[in-house]
Coordinates of C-alpha atoms in Angstrom, one line a residue:
A1 CA 31.5 4.2 5.9
T2 CA 33.6 7.0 7.2
I3 CA 33.3 9.1 4.1
A4 CA 29.5 8.8 4.1
A5 CA 29.5 9.8 7.8
L6 CA 31.5 12.9 6.9
G7 CA 29.3 13.6 3.9
T8 CA 26.2 13.6 6.0
R9 CA 27.9 15.8 8.6
F10 CA 28.9 18.4 6.0
V11 CA 25.4 18.5 4.5
N12 CA 24.6 20.1 7.9
S13 CA 27.3 22.7 7.7
S14 CA 26.5 26.4 7.4
E15 CA 28.4 26.5 4.1
S16 CA 26.3 23.7 2.6
K17 CA 23.8 24.6 -0.1
A18 CA 21.4 22.0 1.2
H19 CA 17.9 23.2 1.8
P20 CA 17.3 24.3 5.4
L21 CA 14.4 21.8 5.7
Y22 CA 16.7 19.0 4.6
Q23 CA 19.2 20.1 7.2
Q24 CA 16.5 20.1 9.8
A25 CA 15.4 16.6 8.8
I26 CA 18.9 15.4 9.4
A27 CA 19.2 17.1 12.8
E28 CA 15.9 15.5 13.9
A29 CA 16.7 12.0 12.5
R30 CA 16.9 9.1 14.9
E31 CA 18.5 5.7 14.7
G32 CA 17.0 3.8 11.8
D33 CA 15.7 6.8 9.9
A34 CA 18.3 6.5 7.2
V35 CA 17.4 3.5 5.1
M36 CA 18.9 1.7 2.0
T37 CA 16.3 2.0 -0.7
P38 CA 16.2 1.7 -4.5
C39 CA 13.3 4.2 -4.4
F40 CA 15.2 7.2 -5.7
D41 CA 16.8 6.0 -8.9
G42 CA 16.7 8.5 -11.7
D43 CA 17.6 6.6 -14.8
W44 CA 19.3 3.8 -12.9
P45 CA 16.6 1.4 -11.7
Y46 CA 17.2 -0.6 -8.6
S47 CA 20.3 1.3 -7.6
G48 CA 20.3 1.5 -3.8
V49 CA 21.0 4.7 -1.9
R50 CA 20.8 5.6 1.8
A51 CA 18.3 8.3 2.4
L52 CA 16.0 9.4 5.2
R53 CA 12.7 7.7 5.2
N54 CA 10.2 10.4 4.1
R55 CA 6.7 10.4 2.6
T56 CA 7.9 9.2 -0.8
V57 CA 9.7 6.2 0.8
V58 CA 6.8 5.4 3.2
D59 CA 4.1 5.5 0.4
W60 CA 6.3 3.4 -1.9
E61 CA 6.8 0.8 0.8
A62 CA 3.1 0.8 1.7
Q63 CA 2.4 -0.1 -1.9
G64 CA 4.7 -3.1 -1.7
C65 CA 7.8 -1.4 -3.3
P66 CA 6.5 -1.5 -6.9
P67 CA 9.0 -1.2 -9.8
P68 CA 9.5 2.0 -11.8
G69 CA 6.4 2.7 -13.9
R70 CA 4.1 1.5 -11.2
R71 CA 5.2 3.6 -8.2
P72 CA 2.6 5.8 -6.4
G73 CA 2.7 9.4 -7.6
E74 CA 5.5 8.6 -10.1
N75 CA 4.8 11.4 -12.5
E76 CA 4.0 13.9 -9.8
I77 CA 6.1 17.1 -9.8
V78 CA 7.1 17.6 -6.1
A79 CA 9.6 20.5 -6.3
T80 CA 11.1 23.1 -8.7
T81 CA 14.6 24.4 -9.0
A82 CA 15.5 28.1 -9.1
A83 CA 16.0 27.7 -12.9
G84 CA 12.5 26.4 -13.2
W85 CA 13.3 22.7 -13.7
N86 CA 10.5 20.5 -12.3
I87 CA 11.7 17.6 -10.1
P88 CA 9.4 14.5 -10.2
R89 CA 8.9 12.2 -7.2
Y90 CA 11.6 9.4 -7.2
H91 CA 14.2 11.6 -8.9
I92 CA 17.8 11.5 -7.6
A93 CA 17.9 15.2 -6.9
S94 CA 18.2 16.3 -3.3
P95 CA 16.9 19.8 -2.3
V96 CA 19.2 22.8 -2.3
D97 CA 18.5 26.1 -0.6
T98 CA 16.7 27.5 -3.7
T99 CA 14.5 24.5 -4.3
T100 CA 10.8 25.2 -3.8
G101 CA 7.8 22.9 -3.3
E102 CA 7.6 19.7 -1.2
V103 CA 11.3 19.5 -0.7
L104 CA 11.0 16.9 2.1
D105 CA 9.6 14.4 -0.5
L106 CA 12.8 14.5 -2.5
A107 CA 15.8 12.2 -1.9
L108 CA 17.2 13.2 1.5
Y109 CA 20.6 11.4 1.3
A110 CA 22.0 10.6 4.7
G111 CA 24.3 8.1 6.3
T112 CA 23.6 6.2 9.5
S113 CA 25.5 8.9 11.3
C114 CA 22.5 11.2 11.0
A115 CA 21.3 10.0 14.4
R116 CA 24.4 11.7 15.9
I117 CA 23.9 15.0 14.2
D118 CA 21.6 17.5 15.9
D119 CA 22.7 20.9 14.6
V120 CA 24.2 22.9 11.8
Q121 CA 27.8 24.0 12.4
S122 CA 30.4 25.8 10.3
A123 CA 32.7 23.5 8.4
Q124 CA 35.6 24.8 10.5
D125 CA 33.8 23.8 13.7
I126 CA 33.1 20.4 12.3
L127 CA 36.7 19.9 11.3
E128 CA 37.9 21.0 14.7
T129 CA 35.6 18.5 16.4
L130 CA 36.7 15.7 14.1
C131 CA 40.4 16.6 14.2
P132 CA 41.6 18.8 17.0
L133 CA 44.8 19.6 15.0
A134 CA 42.6 21.3 12.4
S135 CA 42.2 24.3 14.8
Y136 CA 46.0 24.9 14.7
N137 CA 46.8 27.6 12.1
E138 CA 50.1 27.9 10.3
S139 CA 51.6 30.3 12.8
R140 CA 50.9 27.9 15.6
L141 CA 52.7 25.0 13.8
R142 CA 55.8 27.0 12.8
P143 CA 57.3 27.2 16.3
R144 CA 56.8 23.5 16.7
A145 CA 58.4 22.8 13.4
S146 CA 61.3 25.1 14.3
A147 CA 61.8 23.3 17.6
M148 CA 61.9 19.9 15.8
Q149 CA 64.5 21.2 13.3
A150 CA 66.7 22.5 16.1
S151 CA 66.6 19.1 17.9
S152 CA 67.8 17.2 14.8

């Protein structure tokens, strides 16, 4: 799941609009903290997502993983968007930097790579770590391209 690994890494970029507490939860996550769960489903019951195990997941599992309509705290509003939209527990929304309330009870999507992420970096630094050639700018590549053309 390379794309998911990159998605999780870029949630923890300084350019990301993810809520700082969400980013902190990823940085503190350990092996096994990201779980496949149908817990956060919106209007798509039993669709599985990988998310960090949080209070919503723990309480749902403790009740035996009941189906929609019988989940603990199902109608509870746990957070609010900047536009004033209320986000109920089990909704598919993840917290952005302007979300208020119990943001850590929302869907905290994360791949299994979260155990290897322990900070927030700029997207440029992430790319340079993933692909050292990403640090070369166009002016650095031009001389190399010119040399290749001269040798052909």
